[in-house]
Coordinates of C-alpha atoms in Angstrom, one line a residue:
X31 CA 52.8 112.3 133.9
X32 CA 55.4 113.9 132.1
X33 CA 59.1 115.9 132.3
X34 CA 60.6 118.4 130.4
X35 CA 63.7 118.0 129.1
X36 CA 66.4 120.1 130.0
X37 CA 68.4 119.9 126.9
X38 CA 65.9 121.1 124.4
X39 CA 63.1 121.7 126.8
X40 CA 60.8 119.4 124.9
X41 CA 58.0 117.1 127.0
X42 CA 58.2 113.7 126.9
X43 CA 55.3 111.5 128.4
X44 CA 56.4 109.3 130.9
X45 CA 53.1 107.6 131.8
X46 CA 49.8 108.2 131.3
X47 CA 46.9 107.2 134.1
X48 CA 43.7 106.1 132.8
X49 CA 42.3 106.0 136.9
X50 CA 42.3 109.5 138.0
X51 CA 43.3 109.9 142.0
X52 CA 40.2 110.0 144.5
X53 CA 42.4 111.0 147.7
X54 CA 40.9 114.5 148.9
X55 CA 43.9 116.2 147.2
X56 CA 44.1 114.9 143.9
X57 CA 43.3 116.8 140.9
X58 CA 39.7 115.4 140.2
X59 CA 38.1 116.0 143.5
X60 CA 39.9 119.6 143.1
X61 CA 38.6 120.2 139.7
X62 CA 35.2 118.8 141.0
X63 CA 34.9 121.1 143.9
X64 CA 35.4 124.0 141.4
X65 CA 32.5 123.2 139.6
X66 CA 30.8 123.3 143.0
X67 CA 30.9 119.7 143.4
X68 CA 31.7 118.4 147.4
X69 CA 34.4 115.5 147.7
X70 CA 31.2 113.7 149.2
X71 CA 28.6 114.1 146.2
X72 CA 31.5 113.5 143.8
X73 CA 31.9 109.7 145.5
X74 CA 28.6 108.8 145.7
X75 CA 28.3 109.9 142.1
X76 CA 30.9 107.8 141.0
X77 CA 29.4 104.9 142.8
X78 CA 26.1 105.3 141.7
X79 CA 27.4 105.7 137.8
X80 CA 29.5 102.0 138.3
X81 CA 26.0 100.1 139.8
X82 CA 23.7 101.6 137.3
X83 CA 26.4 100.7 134.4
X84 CA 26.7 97.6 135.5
X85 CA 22.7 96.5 136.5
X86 CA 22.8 96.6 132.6

C-alpha cells in the first residue's frame, strides 16, 4: 500500500503485503480471472502447489 503526498506529490510506501488477498474481490483472483483463470481453479491451484511443496 501506499499514498501520495499532497505536498510534493511524491509516493511513499506505507506497507507492503507479502500474502496477496483471496476474497472474490481482491486483486489476484481479479488478475487471475483475466487470464481466464475461475476464482475456483485459482484455489484449488493454490492448494495443490502448498501439498506438493510441502510432500517434499
Amino acid at each position: 500500500d501506499f499514498m501520495v503526498s499532497e505536498e510534493d506529490s511524491k509516493p511513499y510506501v506505507l506497507e507492503i503485503n507479502a500474502v496477496p488477498g483471496l476474497k472474490r474481490y481482491s486483486l489476484m483472483p481479479k488478475a487471475a480471472e483475466l487470464a481466464g483463470i475461475v476464482y475456483e481453479d485459482m484455489i484449488e491451484d493454490i492448494l495443490y502447489a502448498a501439498l506438493d511443496n510441502n510432500a517434499e
